[in-house]
Coordinates of C-alpha atoms in Angstrom, one line a residue:
M26 CA 80.3 75.4 -104.5
S27 CA 82.7 78.4 -104.1
D28 CA 86.0 78.0 -102.2
I29 CA 84.5 80.0 -99.3
G30 CA 81.5 77.7 -99.2
E31 CA 83.7 74.6 -99.1
R32 CA 85.8 76.0 -96.2
E33 CA 82.6 76.9 -94.2
A34 CA 81.1 73.5 -94.8
A35 CA 84.1 71.8 -93.3
L36 CA 83.8 73.7 -90.0
P37 CA 82.2 72.0 -86.9
L38 CA 78.5 72.8 -86.7
E39 CA 78.9 75.0 -83.6
T40 CA 81.5 77.3 -85.1
R41 CA 80.0 77.7 -88.6
P42 CA 78.1 80.9 -89.4
A43 CA 74.4 80.3 -88.8
A44 CA 73.5 81.3 -92.4
T45 CA 75.5 78.3 -93.7
R46 CA 73.4 75.7 -91.8
K47 CA 71.2 73.6 -94.0
V48 CA 68.0 71.6 -93.3
F49 CA 66.7 68.7 -95.3
V50 CA 63.0 67.9 -94.7
K51 CA 61.5 64.6 -96.0
T52 CA 57.7 64.5 -96.0
Y53 CA 55.5 61.5 -95.7
G54 CA 51.7 61.4 -96.0
C55 CA 49.0 64.0 -96.6
Q56 CA 48.9 67.6 -97.8
M57 CA 48.8 68.7 -94.2
N58 CA 52.3 67.2 -93.7
V59 CA 53.4 69.0 -96.9
Y60 CA 52.2 72.3 -95.4
D61 CA 53.8 71.5 -92.1
S62 CA 57.1 70.8 -93.7
Q63 CA 57.0 74.3 -95.3
R64 CA 56.2 75.7 -91.9
M65 CA 59.1 73.9 -90.3
S66 CA 61.4 75.3 -93.0
D67 CA 60.0 78.8 -92.4
A68 CA 60.5 78.5 -88.6
L69 CA 64.1 77.4 -89.0
A70 CA 64.9 80.0 -91.7
A71 CA 64.4 82.7 -89.0
D72 CA 67.1 80.7 -87.0
G73 CA 69.6 80.7 -89.9
Y74 CA 68.8 77.5 -91.7
A75 CA 68.5 77.3 -95.5
A76 CA 66.5 74.5 -97.0
T77 CA 68.4 72.0 -99.2
D78 CA 67.2 69.2 -101.5
A79 CA 70.4 67.2 -100.9
I80 CA 70.4 65.2 -97.7
E81 CA 74.2 64.9 -97.9
D82 CA 74.6 68.6 -97.5
A83 CA 72.3 68.9 -94.5
D84 CA 73.3 69.8 -91.0
L85 CA 69.8 68.9 -89.8
V86 CA 67.6 66.2 -91.3
L87 CA 63.9 66.2 -90.4
L88 CA 61.5 63.3 -91.2
N89 CA 58.0 64.6 -91.2
T90 CA 56.1 61.4 -90.6
C91 CA 52.7 59.9 -91.2
H92 CA 51.0 57.3 -88.9
I93 CA 47.9 56.4 -90.8
R94 CA 49.2 53.0 -91.9
E95 CA 51.6 50.5 -90.3
K96 CA 54.0 50.4 -93.3
A97 CA 54.3 54.2 -93.3
A98 CA 55.6 54.1 -89.8
E99 CA 58.0 51.3 -90.5
K100 CA 59.3 53.1 -93.5
V101 CA 60.4 55.9 -91.1
Y102 CA 62.5 53.5 -89.0
S103 CA 64.1 52.0 -92.2
E104 CA 64.9 55.5 -93.3
L105 CA 66.4 56.3 -89.9
G106 CA 68.7 53.3 -90.3
R107 CA 70.0 54.7 -93.6
I108 CA 70.5 58.3 -92.3
R109 CA 72.3 56.9 -89.2
K110 CA 75.0 55.6 -91.5
L111 CA 75.3 59.0 -93.3
K112 CA 75.5 60.7 -89.9
A113 CA 78.3 58.4 -88.8
E114 CA 80.2 59.1 -92.0
R115 CA 79.9 62.8 -91.5
Q116 CA 81.1 62.6 -87.9
Q117 CA 84.1 60.6 -89.0
A118 CA 84.9 63.5 -91.4
G119 CA 84.7 66.0 -88.6
R120 CA 81.2 67.3 -89.5
E121 CA 78.0 67.0 -87.6
M122 CA 74.5 66.1 -88.6
M123 CA 71.4 66.2 -86.4
I124 CA 68.4 64.0 -87.0
G125 CA 64.9 64.9 -86.0
V126 CA 61.6 63.1 -86.3
A127 CA 58.4 65.2 -86.6
G128 CA 54.8 64.6 -87.5
C129 CA 52.3 62.0 -86.4
V130 CA 54.7 59.1 -85.7
A131 CA 56.6 61.5 -83.5
Q132 CA 53.4 62.5 -81.6
A133 CA 52.3 58.8 -81.2
E134 CA 55.5 57.2 -80.3
G135 CA 57.6 60.0 -78.7
Q136 CA 60.4 58.5 -76.5
E137 CA 60.1 55.1 -78.2
I138 CA 61.7 56.7 -81.3
I139 CA 64.8 57.7 -79.3
R140 CA 64.9 54.1 -77.8
R141 CA 64.6 52.4 -81.2
S142 CA 67.0 54.8 -83.0
S143 CA 69.8 56.3 -80.8
A144 CA 70.9 58.4 -83.8
V145 CA 67.8 60.6 -83.4
D146 CA 68.5 63.9 -81.6
L147 CA 65.0 65.3 -81.4
V148 CA 61.4 64.3 -81.6
I149 CA 58.7 67.0 -82.1
G150 CA 55.0 66.6 -82.6
P151 CA 52.8 68.5 -85.1
Q152 CA 51.4 70.8 -82.5
T153 CA 54.7 72.2 -81.3
Y154 CA 56.5 73.3 -84.5
H155 CA 56.6 76.8 -83.2
R156 CA 59.1 75.5 -80.6
L157 CA 61.3 73.9 -83.3
P158 CA 64.2 76.5 -83.2
E159 CA 64.4 76.1 -79.4
V160 CA 64.3 72.3 -79.6
V161 CA 67.0 72.3 -82.3
R162 CA 69.2 74.6 -80.1
K163 CA 68.8 72.2 -77.1
A164 CA 69.6 69.2 -79.3
R165 CA 72.7 71.0 -80.6
E166 CA 73.9 71.3 -77.0
G167 CA 73.7 67.5 -76.6
E168 CA 70.3 67.0 -75.1
K169 CA 67.9 64.4 -76.5
V170 CA 64.7 66.3 -76.8
V171 CA 61.1 64.9 -77.1
E172 CA 58.6 67.8 -77.5
T173 CA 55.1 66.5 -78.0
D174 CA 53.1 68.2 -75.2
Y175 CA 50.9 71.1 -76.2
A176 CA 47.9 73.2 -75.2
I177 CA 45.0 73.1 -77.6
E178 CA 44.5 76.9 -77.5
D179 CA 48.1 77.4 -78.7
K180 CA 47.7 75.3 -81.8
F181 CA 47.6 78.2 -84.3
E182 CA 49.0 81.0 -82.1
H183 CA 52.6 80.6 -83.1
L184 CA 52.6 79.6 -86.7
P185 CA 55.6 81.3 -88.4
Q186 CA 54.5 83.5 -91.3
P187 CA 56.0 82.4 -94.6
R188 CA 58.5 84.9 -96.1
R189 CA 57.6 86.5 -99.4
A190 CA 60.7 85.1 -101.1
E191 CA 59.8 81.5 -100.0
V192 CA 56.2 81.9 -101.2
I193 CA 57.4 83.1 -104.6
K194 CA 59.9 80.2 -104.8
R195 CA 57.1 77.7 -104.1
G196 CA 55.0 78.8 -107.0
V197 CA 51.6 80.1 -107.8
T198 CA 49.7 77.5 -105.7
A199 CA 49.7 77.2 -101.9
F200 CA 48.3 75.4 -99.0
L201 CA 46.6 77.3 -96.1
T202 CA 45.7 75.4 -92.9
V203 CA 42.4 76.5 -91.5
Q204 CA 41.5 73.5 -89.2
E205 CA 43.3 70.8 -87.5
G206 CA 42.5 67.7 -85.5
C207 CA 39.5 65.4 -85.5
D208 CA 36.6 64.6 -83.1
K209 CA 35.0 61.9 -85.3
F210 CA 36.9 59.0 -83.8
C211 CA 36.5 56.6 -86.7
T212 CA 37.5 53.2 -85.3
F213 CA 40.2 52.7 -87.9
C214 CA 41.9 56.1 -87.5
V215 CA 44.8 57.3 -85.4
V216 CA 44.4 61.0 -86.3
P217 CA 42.4 62.1 -83.2
Y218 CA 45.2 60.6 -81.0
T219 CA 48.1 62.2 -83.0
R220 CA 46.6 65.5 -84.1
G221 CA 44.2 66.1 -81.2
S222 CA 40.6 67.4 -81.1
E223 CA 39.1 69.6 -83.8
V224 CA 40.3 73.2 -83.6
S225 CA 39.5 76.0 -86.1
R226 CA 42.0 78.7 -86.9
P227 CA 40.7 82.2 -86.3
V228 CA 39.3 84.1 -89.3
S229 CA 41.7 87.0 -88.8
Q230 CA 44.8 84.7 -89.0
I231 CA 43.4 83.0 -92.1
L232 CA 42.7 86.2 -93.9
A233 CA 46.0 87.8 -93.0
E234 CA 47.9 84.8 -94.4
A235 CA 45.7 84.6 -97.4
E236 CA 46.4 88.2 -98.3
R237 CA 50.1 87.7 -97.9
L238 CA 49.9 84.7 -100.3
A239 CA 48.0 86.7 -102.8
E240 CA 50.4 89.6 -102.6
A241 CA 53.3 87.2 -103.3
G242 CA 51.6 86.0 -106.5
V243 CA 49.7 82.9 -105.4
R244 CA 46.8 82.3 -107.7
E245 CA 45.3 79.1 -106.2
V246 CA 45.0 78.3 -102.6
T247 CA 43.9 75.0 -101.0
L248 CA 42.4 75.1 -97.5
L249 CA 43.6 72.3 -95.4
G250 CA 42.2 70.4 -92.4
Q251 CA 41.7 66.9 -91.1
N252 CA 38.0 67.7 -91.3
V253 CA 38.2 71.0 -93.2
N254 CA 34.5 71.4 -93.6
A255 CA 34.1 71.3 -89.8
W256 CA 35.8 74.7 -89.7
H257 CA 33.9 77.5 -87.9
G258 CA 34.7 80.8 -86.4
E259 CA 33.5 84.3 -85.7
G260 CA 33.7 86.6 -88.6
P261 CA 34.7 90.3 -88.6
D262 CA 31.0 91.0 -88.6
G263 CA 30.6 89.3 -85.3
K264 CA 28.5 86.5 -86.8
P265 CA 29.4 82.8 -86.8
W266 CA 31.0 81.7 -90.0
G267 CA 31.2 78.3 -91.6
L268 CA 33.5 77.2 -94.4
G269 CA 31.1 78.3 -97.1
R270 CA 31.1 81.9 -95.7
L271 CA 34.9 81.8 -95.4
L272 CA 35.3 80.7 -99.0
H273 CA 33.1 83.6 -100.1
R274 CA 35.4 86.0 -98.3
L275 CA 38.5 84.5 -99.7
A276 CA 37.1 84.8 -103.2
E277 CA 37.1 88.5 -102.7
I278 CA 40.8 88.8 -102.2
P279 CA 42.4 90.3 -105.3
G280 CA 44.8 87.9 -107.1
F281 CA 43.1 84.6 -106.1
A282 CA 41.7 82.9 -109.2
R283 CA 41.0 79.5 -107.7
L284 CA 40.0 78.0 -104.3
R285 CA 40.0 74.4 -103.2
Y286 CA 39.6 72.6 -99.8
T287 CA 40.4 69.1 -98.5
T288 CA 39.7 66.8 -96.7
S289 CA 36.0 66.7 -96.0
H290 CA 33.7 64.6 -93.9
P291 CA 30.2 63.8 -95.2
R292 CA 28.6 64.8 -91.9
D293 CA 30.0 68.4 -92.2
M294 CA 28.7 69.3 -95.7
D295 CA 26.1 71.9 -94.8
D296 CA 23.8 73.9 -97.1
E297 CA 26.0 77.0 -97.1
L298 CA 29.0 75.0 -98.3
I299 CA 27.0 73.3 -101.0
S300 CA 25.7 76.6 -102.1
A301 CA 29.2 78.0 -102.3
H302 CA 29.9 75.4 -105.0
R303 CA 27.0 76.8 -106.9
D304 CA 27.7 80.5 -106.4
L305 CA 31.5 80.8 -106.5
D306 CA 33.3 80.5 -109.9
A307 CA 36.6 80.5 -108.1
L308 CA 35.7 77.4 -106.1
M309 CA 36.9 74.5 -108.3
P310 CA 34.4 71.8 -109.2
Y311 CA 36.3 69.0 -107.5
L312 CA 35.5 67.6 -104.1
H313 CA 37.3 64.9 -102.0
L314 CA 34.6 63.4 -99.9
P315 CA 35.6 60.0 -98.4
V316 CA 33.0 57.4 -97.7
Q317 CA 35.4 54.6 -96.8
A318 CA 32.9 51.7 -97.3
G319 CA 29.5 51.0 -98.9
S320 CA 28.1 48.6 -96.3
D321 CA 26.0 50.1 -93.6
R322 CA 27.1 47.4 -91.2
I323 CA 30.8 48.2 -91.8
L324 CA 30.1 52.0 -91.7
K325 CA 28.6 51.5 -88.3
A326 CA 31.6 49.4 -87.2
M327 CA 33.8 52.2 -88.5
N328 CA 31.8 54.8 -86.4
R329 CA 31.3 56.9 -89.6
R330 CA 27.7 57.8 -88.3
H331 CA 26.2 57.9 -91.8
T332 CA 24.8 55.3 -94.1
G333 CA 25.5 54.5 -97.7
A334 CA 22.1 56.0 -98.6
D335 CA 23.0 59.2 -96.6
Y336 CA 26.2 59.6 -98.7
L337 CA 24.4 59.0 -102.0
R338 CA 21.7 61.6 -101.2
L339 CA 24.5 64.1 -100.3
I340 CA 26.2 63.5 -103.6
E341 CA 22.9 64.1 -105.4
R342 CA 22.5 67.5 -103.6
I343 CA 26.1 68.5 -104.4
R344 CA 25.7 67.6 -108.1
A345 CA 22.4 69.4 -108.3
A346 CA 24.2 72.6 -107.1
R347 CA 27.3 72.1 -109.3
P348 CA 26.6 69.7 -112.2
D349 CA 30.2 69.6 -113.5
I350 CA 31.7 68.7 -110.1
A351 CA 34.0 65.6 -110.0
M352 CA 34.1 63.4 -106.9
S353 CA 37.2 62.0 -105.2
G354 CA 37.1 59.6 -102.3
D355 CA 38.9 57.2 -99.9
F356 CA 38.1 53.5 -99.5
I357 CA 39.3 50.9 -97.0
V358 CA 38.9 47.2 -97.8
G359 CA 39.1 44.3 -95.4
F360 CA 37.9 46.1 -92.3
P361 CA 37.3 43.6 -89.5
G362 CA 34.2 41.5 -90.1
E363 CA 33.8 42.6 -93.8
T364 CA 32.1 39.9 -95.7
E365 CA 31.9 39.5 -99.5
A366 CA 28.4 41.0 -99.4
D367 CA 29.8 44.0 -97.5
F368 CA 32.5 44.4 -100.1
E369 CA 30.0 44.2 -102.9
D370 CA 28.1 47.1 -101.3
T371 CA 31.3 49.2 -101.6
L372 CA 31.6 48.3 -105.3
A373 CA 28.0 49.3 -105.7
I374 CA 28.5 52.7 -104.2
V375 CA 31.5 53.3 -106.5
R376 CA 29.5 52.4 -109.5
E377 CA 26.7 54.7 -108.4
V378 CA 29.0 57.8 -107.7
R379 CA 31.5 57.3 -110.5
Y380 CA 34.7 58.8 -109.1
A381 CA 37.1 60.9 -111.1
Q382 CA 39.8 59.9 -108.7
A383 CA 40.0 57.8 -105.5
F384 CA 42.5 56.4 -103.0
S385 CA 42.0 52.8 -101.8
F386 CA 43.9 50.9 -99.1
K387 CA 43.8 47.6 -97.2
Y388 CA 42.8 48.0 -93.6
S389 CA 45.9 48.3 -91.4
P390 CA 45.3 48.0 -87.6
R391 CA 46.8 51.0 -85.7
P392 CA 47.7 50.4 -82.1
G393 CA 45.4 52.3 -79.7
T394 CA 42.4 52.4 -82.1
P395 CA 39.2 50.4 -81.4
G396 CA 39.5 48.7 -84.8
A397 CA 42.8 47.0 -83.7
D398 CA 40.9 45.2 -80.9
M399 CA 38.0 44.0 -83.0
R400 CA 37.4 40.4 -83.8
D401 CA 37.2 38.8 -87.2
H402 CA 40.3 40.4 -88.9
I403 CA 40.4 39.6 -92.5
A404 CA 43.2 37.5 -94.0
E405 CA 45.8 39.4 -96.1
E406 CA 45.1 37.4 -99.2
I407 CA 41.4 38.3 -99.1
K408 CA 42.3 42.0 -98.6
D409 CA 44.7 41.8 -101.6
E410 CA 42.1 40.2 -103.8
R411 CA 39.4 42.7 -102.9
L412 CA 41.7 45.7 -103.2
Q413 CA 42.7 44.6 -106.7
R414 CA 39.0 44.4 -107.8
L415 CA 38.2 47.8 -106.2
Q416 CA 41.2 49.5 -107.8
A417 CA 40.4 48.0 -111.2
L418 CA 37.0 49.6 -111.0
L419 CA 38.3 52.9 -109.7
N420 CA 41.0 53.1 -112.4
K421 CA 38.5 52.4 -115.1
Q422 CA 36.3 55.2 -113.9
Q423 CA 39.3 57.6 -113.7
R424 CA 40.3 56.8 -117.3
E425 CA 36.7 57.3 -118.5
F426 CA 36.5 60.6 -116.7
T427 CA 39.8 61.8 -118.2
E428 CA 38.9 60.7 -121.7
S429 CA 35.5 62.4 -121.4
L430 CA 37.3 65.8 -121.3
V431 CA 38.9 65.4 -124.7
G432 CA 37.4 68.0 -127.0
K433 CA 36.1 70.1 -124.2
T434 CA 37.1 73.7 -123.5
M435 CA 38.2 74.6 -119.9
S436 CA 40.2 77.1 -117.9
T437 CA 43.8 76.1 -116.9
L438 CA 46.1 77.7 -114.4
I439 CA 49.7 77.7 -115.8
E440 CA 51.9 76.5 -113.0
K441 CA 55.4 75.8 -114.3
P442 CA 57.6 75.1 -117.3
G443 CA 57.2 71.7 -119.0
R444 CA 59.7 69.0 -119.3
H445 CA 60.4 69.8 -122.9
A446 CA 61.4 73.1 -124.4
G447 CA 58.4 75.2 -125.5
Q448 CA 56.0 73.6 -123.0
R449 CA 54.1 74.8 -120.0
V450 CA 52.3 72.7 -117.4
G451 CA 48.9 73.9 -116.1
R452 CA 46.3 72.4 -113.9
S453 CA 42.7 71.7 -114.9
P454 CA 39.7 72.5 -112.6
W455 CA 39.8 68.8 -111.7
L456 CA 43.5 68.7 -110.7
Q457 CA 44.9 66.9 -113.8
P458 CA 48.2 68.3 -115.2
V459 CA 47.6 70.0 -118.6
I460 CA 50.4 70.2 -121.1
V461 CA 50.2 73.3 -123.4
D462 CA 52.5 75.3 -125.7
E463 CA 54.3 78.0 -123.9
K464 CA 52.6 80.6 -126.1
A465 CA 49.4 79.8 -124.3
G466 CA 50.4 82.0 -121.4
G467 CA 52.8 82.8 -118.6
I468 CA 53.2 81.1 -115.2
G469 CA 50.3 82.3 -113.1
D470 CA 48.0 83.0 -116.0
V471 CA 44.5 81.4 -116.1
V472 CA 44.0 80.6 -119.8
T473 CA 41.2 78.9 -121.8
V474 CA 42.3 75.7 -123.6
R475 CA 40.7 72.9 -125.6
I476 CA 41.7 69.4 -124.6
T477 CA 43.2 67.5 -127.6
G478 CA 44.3 64.3 -125.9
A479 CA 44.5 62.4 -122.7
G480 CA 47.4 60.4 -121.2
T481 CA 47.4 58.2 -118.2
N482 CA 47.7 61.1 -115.8
S483 CA 47.8 64.2 -117.9
L484 CA 45.8 66.1 -120.5
Y485 CA 47.1 67.7 -123.7
A486 CA 45.7 71.0 -124.9
Q487 CA 45.8 73.9 -127.3
A488 CA 45.1 77.5 -126.3
V489 CA 41.8 78.8 -127.5

């Protein structure tokens, strides 16, 4: 740091030039939270805050939280304890640090966070990030601020637009929120209570942001939503659009080479979206489509409103449209009342589908959800044993899928330099990192490679 920078950093927060303020954002949870963290940084940049990767340098620390599982929420309070000590040290040195909690824990617990951690200056829910600069200013004046109330119609109205420089710095891939919230009310899930009901972002806003991303050099965009395939809106032609039609329009934007979307619900995979997988080369052959369990009895208790057979028939239709598509999924073991036979049904559906990747968890009761009040909760040791068996099967399938790619030729998007000199890291159509020689192409290029080897999590390739 320069001498000037050192002198400015030592000034009290209120008297320092706004441009020298720094914000550190720590993100927990899903891709939506990653996207939201970027949005918070964008909103604060307009208010004079520069992002920093060093928490020790930050004038404002924001924890963007996840509330899906109990341990995730408790991690936040543990982290707040550590940051509280850092804040106290800075105050003793005559410097200030504000602490904020954002995200789903903030939305769910609100004032309770202030009660449990007095070092927290502000709490802000995921629907009110457009108010973040105002909330920060109030907190800087000494007010403890809890901002979680919102109007549904305002959800997408005030999203700050990412600056071109920030987009370029983030690289050639980007997230783009098109839908938020959930109306499905699965009995294990807290999302409808923290993210609100399903709301689709208007087509005009989506296309405007997509075009800005493309102009800044983004080559691959992933559409985000809690139930992204429930997205719908009115197109410029005045007709109702679903996600399939939106993907067709996005594929027409010059610069975009690849499109993805996540996370999907089986009940919202309509014919038009399945056909998009058949017709659009830019739409990558990879689909995250959670089933959660294989037992019809447990699926009914989860309020999934589909059966195991429904899910398998859907997978069959998707693979008929796009034979090279790879499936990803989510699984919960130990849901209340789950018997060994129910769990065997889950293993059976995994064997039938053969997942390229999947995420599996022990059931964790979330306060306020119907599942938390159900009878016959499963003992932790049984959950542990079942989870180990499920993960062993899923890991085996993931290894087999990765190894099946050796010797094949595929397109790869070069994303960044490799760890070692002379290397580049790309991304396969199925999301695996691909290590290639730097001569294969520059960052942002889509190149054809032949896979020569497979590691635990990466592929190794030569340019064709």
